[in-house]
Short mmCIF file of C-alpha atoms and ligand atoms in Angstrom, two decimals:
data_model
loop_
_atom_site.label_atom_id
_atom_site.label_comp_id
_atom_site.label_asym_id
_atom_site.label_seq_id
_atom_site.Cartn_x
_atom_site.Cartn_y
_atom_site.Cartn_z
CA MET V 40 66.07 72.85 100.63
CA ALA V 41 69.12 75.07 102.20
CA THR V 42 70.56 72.55 105.31
CA ARG V 43 73.96 72.31 105.35
CA GLN V 44 74.77 68.88 104.04
CA LEU V 45 78.84 69.02 105.04
CA GLN V 46 78.12 69.73 108.17
CA ASP V 47 74.98 66.85 108.17
CA ALA V 48 77.60 64.81 107.89
CA GLY V 49 79.36 64.61 111.93
CA ALA V 50 82.62 63.71 112.00
CA ALA V 51 84.02 63.02 108.43
CA SER V 52 83.07 66.55 107.72
CA PRO V 53 86.43 69.29 107.26
CA PRO V 54 86.03 71.65 109.29
CA PRO V 55 84.60 75.52 107.88
CA PHE V 56 87.47 76.71 107.99
CA PRO V 57 90.76 76.52 106.39
CA GLU V 58 94.05 78.27 107.48
CA GLY V 59 94.55 80.39 104.01
CA TRP V 60 93.77 84.02 102.15
CA PHE V 61 90.17 84.61 101.52
CA PHE V 62 88.62 87.42 99.90
CA ILE V 63 87.56 89.90 100.90
CA ALA V 64 86.55 92.51 99.20
CA ARG V 65 87.98 94.84 95.81
CA ARG V 66 89.56 98.42 96.47
CA GLN V 67 86.60 99.62 93.98
CA ASP V 68 84.31 98.80 96.57
CA LEU V 69 85.77 100.51 99.40
CA GLU V 70 86.22 103.11 97.44
CA LYS V 71 82.24 103.07 96.63
CA THR V 72 81.73 102.69 100.53
CA GLU V 73 83.62 104.12 103.96
CA ILE V 74 82.88 101.05 105.61
CA ILE V 75 82.66 97.97 104.57
CA GLN V 76 80.76 95.52 107.60
CA LYS V 77 80.15 91.80 106.63
CA THR V 78 80.60 87.90 108.34
CA TRP V 79 83.97 86.72 106.99
CA MET V 80 85.43 83.61 108.05
CA GLY V 81 82.80 82.95 111.25
CA VAL V 82 84.10 86.42 112.60
CA ASP V 83 81.90 89.99 111.84
CA ILE V 84 84.14 92.23 109.84
CA VAL V 85 84.70 95.77 109.42
CA ILE V 86 87.27 96.61 106.40
CA TRP V 87 88.47 100.82 105.74
CA ARG V 88 91.32 102.63 104.00
CA ASP V 89 93.32 105.81 105.53
CA ASP V 90 94.06 108.45 103.56
CA ASP V 91 96.97 106.81 102.74
CA GLY V 92 95.03 104.07 101.40
CA ILE V 93 96.26 101.54 103.94
CA VAL V 94 93.80 98.78 104.41
CA CYS V 95 92.88 97.03 107.94
CA VAL V 96 90.53 94.54 107.67
CA ALA V 97 89.47 93.87 111.74
CA GLU V 98 86.66 92.19 114.24
CA ALA V 99 84.08 94.60 114.67
CA TYR V 100 83.40 94.86 117.67
CA CYS V 101 85.25 97.39 120.00
CA PRO V 102 87.67 96.41 122.62
CA HIS V 103 86.39 99.13 125.24
CA LEU V 104 82.47 98.06 125.62
CA GLY V 105 82.15 96.37 123.14
CA SER V 106 79.65 98.19 120.54
CA TYR V 107 79.69 96.88 116.99
CA LEU V 108 82.02 98.83 114.64
CA GLY V 109 79.69 98.93 111.43
CA PRO V 110 77.81 101.63 109.45
CA ASP V 111 74.09 99.91 110.67
CA ALA V 112 75.56 100.64 114.53
CA GLY V 113 76.90 104.61 113.24
CA GLY V 114 80.85 103.30 113.02
CA GLN V 115 82.07 105.76 110.56
CA ILE V 116 85.05 106.77 108.77
CA CYS V 117 87.09 110.81 109.99
CA ALA V 118 90.01 111.64 108.90
CA GLY V 119 90.50 107.74 108.51
CA ARG V 120 89.90 106.07 111.69
CA LEU V 121 87.54 104.32 112.76
CA VAL V 122 85.04 106.15 115.26
CA CYS V 123 82.98 103.94 117.03
CA PRO V 124 79.65 105.00 117.72
CA PHE V 125 79.16 104.17 121.29
CA HIS V 126 82.17 106.59 123.23
CA GLY V 127 83.88 107.88 120.10
CA PHE V 128 87.10 105.92 120.19
CA GLU V 129 89.37 106.20 117.14
CA PHE V 130 91.01 103.48 115.09
CA ASP V 131 93.62 103.73 113.08
CA ALA V 132 94.62 101.35 110.31
CA THR V 133 96.56 99.35 112.33
CA GLY V 134 93.97 98.19 114.57
CA GLN V 135 95.13 100.68 117.57
CA CYS V 136 92.91 103.15 119.58
CA VAL V 137 94.50 106.15 119.23
CA LYS V 138 92.26 108.83 120.16
CA THR V 139 88.94 109.28 122.42
CA PRO V 140 87.37 111.72 123.08
CA PHE V 141 87.70 112.66 127.08
CA ALA V 142 91.12 110.95 127.96
CA ALA V 143 94.22 109.74 127.24
CA PRO V 144 94.12 106.42 124.45
CA PRO V 145 94.04 102.75 127.01
CA ARG V 146 97.49 100.94 125.02
CA ALA V 147 95.32 97.87 125.03
CA ALA V 148 93.17 99.36 122.91
CA ARG V 149 93.26 97.50 119.59
CA LEU V 150 91.40 95.81 117.18
CA ARG V 151 91.82 92.16 116.63
CA VAL V 152 92.73 92.26 112.73
CA PHE V 153 93.53 89.74 109.94
CA GLU V 154 96.89 91.02 107.71
CA THR V 155 95.88 91.38 103.88
CA HIS V 156 97.52 90.79 100.51
CA GLU V 157 96.29 92.70 97.20
CA ILE V 158 96.52 90.85 94.07
CA SER V 159 95.24 93.33 90.90
CA GLY V 160 92.68 95.29 93.66
CA MET V 161 91.68 92.30 95.33
CA ILE V 162 91.92 92.10 99.09
CA PHE V 163 92.29 89.46 100.51
CA ALA V 164 93.36 88.12 103.89
CA TRP V 165 94.92 85.92 106.37
CA TRP V 166 92.71 83.27 108.23
CA GLY V 167 95.02 81.61 110.61
CA ILE V 168 94.58 78.46 112.55
CA ASP V 169 94.99 79.80 116.21
CA ALA V 170 95.36 83.23 114.96
CA ARG V 171 98.72 82.23 113.78
CA PRO V 172 100.32 84.59 110.83
CA PRO V 173 101.26 83.70 107.60
CA GLN V 174 102.48 80.67 106.92
CA TRP V 175 102.59 81.43 103.08
CA GLN V 176 101.80 84.11 100.77
CA LEU V 177 99.77 84.36 97.25
CA PRO V 178 101.35 86.13 94.20
CA GLN V 179 103.27 89.22 95.30
CA GLU V 180 102.61 90.44 91.73
CA SER V 181 99.67 91.02 90.15
CA PRO V 182 99.68 90.44 86.34
CA GLU V 183 100.02 92.43 83.68
CA GLU V 184 97.44 94.96 82.67
CA ASP V 185 99.07 96.17 79.84
CA GLY V 186 96.22 94.95 76.99
CA TRP V 187 93.91 93.65 78.76
CA GLY V 188 90.34 94.79 78.76
CA ARG V 189 88.41 95.65 82.15
CA PRO V 190 87.77 92.44 85.07
CA VAL V 191 83.89 92.12 85.69
CA VAL V 192 83.07 90.56 88.77
CA GLN V 193 79.50 88.20 90.42
CA THR V 194 79.61 86.95 93.80
CA THR V 195 76.58 84.22 94.39
CA ARG V 196 76.25 82.68 97.46
CA PHE V 197 75.08 78.69 98.44
CA PRO V 198 75.22 76.82 101.19
CA GLY V 199 78.49 75.21 101.16
CA HIS V 200 82.79 74.13 101.32
CA PRO V 201 85.93 75.76 99.66
CA GLN V 202 87.41 72.43 99.89
CA GLU V 203 84.16 71.17 97.82
CA THR V 204 83.58 74.30 94.61
CA THR V 205 87.85 73.37 94.09
CA GLU V 206 87.96 70.02 93.80
CA ASN V 207 85.84 70.56 90.52
CA ALA V 208 89.37 71.90 89.02
CA VAL V 209 90.50 68.44 89.19
CA ASP V 210 87.21 66.65 88.57
CA LEU V 211 87.61 65.69 85.60
CA ALA V 212 84.11 63.53 84.81
CA HIS V 213 82.17 66.06 86.11
CA LEU V 214 82.97 68.87 82.97
CA THR V 215 81.87 66.68 80.37
CA TYR V 216 78.63 65.49 82.52
CA VAL V 217 77.73 68.17 84.51
CA HIS V 218 79.19 70.98 82.00
CA GLY V 219 78.88 69.28 78.36
CA PHE V 220 82.41 70.16 77.58
CA ASP V 221 83.94 67.58 74.50
CA ARG V 222 86.80 66.28 74.47
CA VAL V 223 87.77 66.77 77.67
CA GLN V 224 92.15 66.08 78.57
CA GLN V 225 94.35 66.15 81.45
CA VAL V 226 97.49 68.09 80.08
CA GLY V 227 100.46 66.47 82.31
CA PRO V 228 99.62 65.77 85.82
CA VAL V 229 98.33 67.17 88.80
CA THR V 230 101.32 68.96 90.65
CA VAL V 231 101.89 70.27 94.18
CA GLU V 232 104.11 72.06 95.72
CA GLY V 233 103.86 73.22 99.27
CA PRO V 234 100.54 75.50 98.98
CA LEU V 235 100.38 75.26 95.15
CA LEU V 236 98.72 72.51 93.07
CA ARG V 237 98.48 73.03 89.46
CA THR V 238 96.44 71.51 87.02
CA ALA V 239 95.94 72.30 83.13
CA PHE V 240 93.22 70.21 80.64
CA ASP V 241 91.69 70.86 77.24
CA PHE V 242 88.46 71.29 76.39
CA THR V 243 85.77 71.84 73.44
CA GLN V 244 82.67 73.60 73.88
CA ARG V 245 79.88 74.08 71.67
CA VAL V 246 78.72 77.98 72.66
CA ALA V 247 75.95 80.56 71.57
CA LEU V 248 75.57 84.28 72.17
CA ALA V 249 72.36 85.55 72.59
CA GLY V 250 70.59 82.38 71.31
CA VAL V 251 72.36 81.70 68.30
CA PRO V 252 74.79 79.09 67.88
CA VAL V 253 78.79 80.85 67.57
CA GLY V 254 80.27 77.41 67.54
CA GLU V 255 82.84 75.54 68.76
CA PHE V 256 85.78 77.11 71.21
CA ASP V 257 88.27 74.58 71.47
CA VAL V 258 90.17 75.58 74.88
CA SER V 259 93.03 74.74 76.94
CA ALA V 260 92.85 76.02 80.56
CA GLU V 261 95.56 76.06 83.42
CA VAL V 262 94.55 76.59 86.80
CA ILE V 263 96.41 77.27 89.44
CA VAL V 264 95.29 76.79 93.17
CA LEU V 265 96.70 78.86 96.74
CA GLY V 266 95.29 77.37 99.22
CA LEU V 267 91.46 76.40 99.00
CA GLY V 268 90.51 80.51 98.47
CA TYR V 269 92.51 81.09 95.66
CA SER V 270 92.23 79.57 92.40
CA LEU V 271 93.17 80.49 88.59
CA VAL V 272 92.78 79.55 85.74
CA GLU V 273 94.36 80.94 82.11
CA VAL V 274 92.40 80.41 79.47
CA HIS V 275 93.63 79.96 76.47
CA GLU V 276 91.04 79.82 73.09
CA ARG V 277 91.87 78.63 70.01
CA SER V 278 89.84 79.43 67.57
CA ILE V 279 89.48 83.20 68.39
CA GLY V 280 92.80 83.15 69.74
CA MET V 281 91.64 84.89 73.18
CA ASP V 282 93.18 84.69 76.33
CA ALA V 283 91.43 84.72 79.67
CA ARG V 284 91.27 84.91 83.02
CA LEU V 285 89.14 83.79 85.19
CA TRP V 286 89.42 83.86 89.61
CA THR V 287 87.12 81.78 91.55
CA LEU V 288 87.27 83.12 95.47
CA ALA V 289 85.96 80.67 98.08
CA THR V 290 84.86 82.69 101.11
CA PRO V 291 83.56 80.89 104.15
CA VAL V 292 81.13 82.71 106.01
CA ASP V 293 79.64 81.65 108.86
CA GLY V 294 80.57 77.66 108.46
CA THR V 295 77.68 77.68 106.29
CA LEU V 296 76.82 79.58 103.06
CA ILE V 297 80.06 79.81 101.54
CA ASP V 298 80.26 83.39 98.64
CA LEU V 299 81.72 82.33 95.49
CA THR V 300 83.73 85.60 93.47
CA LEU V 301 84.54 85.41 90.07
CA ILE V 302 86.26 87.51 88.23
CA SER V 303 87.19 87.81 85.24
CA GLN V 304 89.08 89.54 82.49
CA THR V 305 89.94 89.15 79.07
CA ARG V 306 93.17 90.15 77.29
CA LYS V 307 92.24 92.65 74.26
CA VAL V 308 91.40 90.36 70.84
CA ARG V 309 92.66 93.19 67.84
CA HIS V 310 92.82 90.52 65.28
CA PRO V 311 90.45 87.07 65.58
CA LYS V 312 91.42 83.94 64.23
CA ARG V 313 88.11 83.76 62.97
CA ARG V 314 84.44 85.38 62.58
CA ILE V 315 82.46 86.03 65.64
CA VAL V 316 79.44 85.82 65.61
CA GLY V 317 77.46 89.28 65.83
CA MET V 318 81.72 90.84 67.13
CA ALA V 319 82.98 91.40 63.41
CA PHE V 320 82.28 95.55 63.15
CA LEU V 321 82.73 96.13 66.97
CA PRO V 322 86.24 98.48 68.09
CA THR V 323 88.68 96.66 70.13
CA SER V 324 87.35 97.86 73.24
CA LEU V 325 84.04 97.02 72.76
CA ARG V 326 84.45 93.38 71.33
CA THR V 327 86.73 92.84 74.28
CA GLU V 328 84.26 94.02 76.97
CA LEU V 329 81.56 91.79 75.08
CA LEU V 330 83.95 88.86 75.48
CA ASN V 331 84.61 89.24 78.53
CA ARG V 332 81.14 89.59 80.12
CA PHE V 333 79.76 87.21 77.56
CA ALA V 334 83.40 84.56 79.28
CA LEU V 335 82.19 85.28 82.50
CA SER V 336 78.05 85.24 81.79
CA GLN V 337 79.29 81.44 80.55
CA GLU V 338 81.12 80.61 83.99
CA MET V 339 78.05 81.54 86.47
CA ILE V 340 76.23 79.12 83.86
CA GLY V 341 78.81 76.60 84.50
CA VAL V 342 78.70 77.71 89.07
CA ARG V 343 75.01 77.71 88.74
CA GLN V 344 75.54 74.19 87.27
CA ASP V 345 77.62 73.18 89.48
CA GLU V 346 75.57 75.40 92.98
CA VAL V 347 72.98 72.40 92.20
CA ILE V 348 75.05 69.94 93.28
CA TRP V 349 77.56 71.64 95.63
CA SER V 350 74.88 73.11 97.58
CA ARG V 351 73.08 68.93 98.70
CA LYS V 352 76.00 66.71 98.17
CA ARG V 353 77.43 65.34 101.42
CA TYR V 354 81.37 64.98 101.67
CA ARG V 355 83.23 61.77 100.95
CA PRO V 356 85.87 61.03 102.72
CA ARG V 357 86.26 57.53 101.30
CA PRO V 358 85.28 58.16 97.44
CA ARG V 359 84.82 55.31 96.07
CA LEU V 360 86.46 56.40 92.51
CA CYS V 361 86.68 54.70 88.77
CA ARG V 362 89.58 55.67 87.16
CA SER V 363 88.37 58.03 84.85
CA ASP V 364 87.78 61.00 88.11
CA GLY V 365 91.32 62.01 87.79
CA GLU V 366 93.59 62.74 91.00
CA ILE V 367 90.79 63.80 93.59
CA MET V 368 93.04 62.00 96.21
CA THR V 369 95.84 63.58 95.05
CA TYR V 370 94.17 66.66 96.18
CA ARG V 371 92.22 65.86 99.66
CA ALA V 372 96.25 64.86 100.26
CA TYR V 373 97.34 68.61 99.50
CA CYS V 374 94.19 70.06 101.00
CA ALA V 375 95.50 68.42 104.60
CA GLN V 376 97.67 70.69 105.45
CA PHE V 377 95.08 73.15 105.44
CA TYR V 378 93.76 72.09 108.72
CA PRO V 379 96.75 71.23 110.80
CA GLN V 380 95.03 70.87 114.44
CA ALA V 381 93.01 68.08 112.44
CA GLU V 382 95.47 66.90 111.00
CA ASP V 383 97.39 66.30 113.94
CA ALA V 384 94.38 65.24 115.56
CA ARG V 385 93.96 62.21 112.93
CA GLN V 386 90.17 63.49 112.40
CA PRO V 387 88.70 60.86 110.53
CA TRP V 388 87.81 62.93 107.86
CA ASP V 389 91.53 63.07 106.55
CA SER V 390 92.25 59.44 107.54
CA GLU V 391 92.79 58.63 103.58
CA ILE V 392 95.79 61.22 102.31
CA THR V 393 97.57 58.18 100.33
CA PRO V 394 97.43 60.03 96.42
CA ILE V 395 96.18 57.80 94.11
CA ARG V 396 97.76 58.43 90.68
CA LEU V 397 94.54 57.16 87.86
CA ALA V 398 95.14 56.71 84.63
CA THR V 399 93.57 60.09 82.86
CA GLY V 400 93.95 61.28 79.62
S1 FES R 47 82.39 100.44 122.87
FE1 FES R 47 83.63 100.91 121.21
S2 FES R 47 83.74 103.35 122.06
FE2 FES R 47 82.84 102.46 124.85
FE1 FE2 R 48 82.30 72.47 87.61
#
């Protein structure tokens, strides 16, 4: 079943493209290929970098006579400029046409560009309602890299909405019911400060490696959500003494599908607190790489479990909650800021945004 439940729910659905910063690509991807073409927030875009490494994210249609600019139609990069395949107009990384083969470039020949921001090689672009400029920023500094292993990445695409996928960060009941975590405990309240939402919880998880039980992980997770396209979970596993970071980046594709990109990074574990089955005699770097891949694979198993639910669910604007649900409505109230037009118009889907605090923990 690949139908789009959020849209089927009609007026009760949040708009498909909330305002915020949404993942575009990794710098590494741009180094491998000259131009990336994709559909992002319902817009066909091209992404490239100039000779100084400046990244441009632009709408993929030429302002001259409308050619598609992606490699599929023959778009290419020449001296750091995007060259249109139809009449050879050249665009710099600001989106301005700076050269044509036959005449002076028209001043008004300019691509629609999206502002970008980079964290640890992850490139995000701002999606503003009515094309308005960024209303808030992602973290300005990348996290410490010293002592951390190489990030590993995986993307999966399915019918869904970034509000629904991010909601799982505050939905503690599903951690036990869907993922089989034990002893899930909220740590402190969910806090909201403008576009920043924080939550933290502890849990334990029985794990197996290549079918061999490796014991129980004792995990504390601190979650930072910055809009509906960026969430970072800082994980501390107590039994081994392992720290990990997991970014979950939900990006709407076309109003129906989303790309969910997981990026996992593990701190080098030089002296594990306990023996890790099959890894005891490995050098630190290899152990870190394996642990990281293991962490990502565990997370992907979790996403696949969630995906079964996400891709078939219908948004309930007035969920009938019970006392063990955590702070779903605090989260829903937080989300309303990312649909500023709809907020003004008081759409039915945000008609019940008063936060309620439920007993947790
Ligand atoms: S359509 Fe792009 S140069 Fe003419
Ligand atoms: Fe989940």
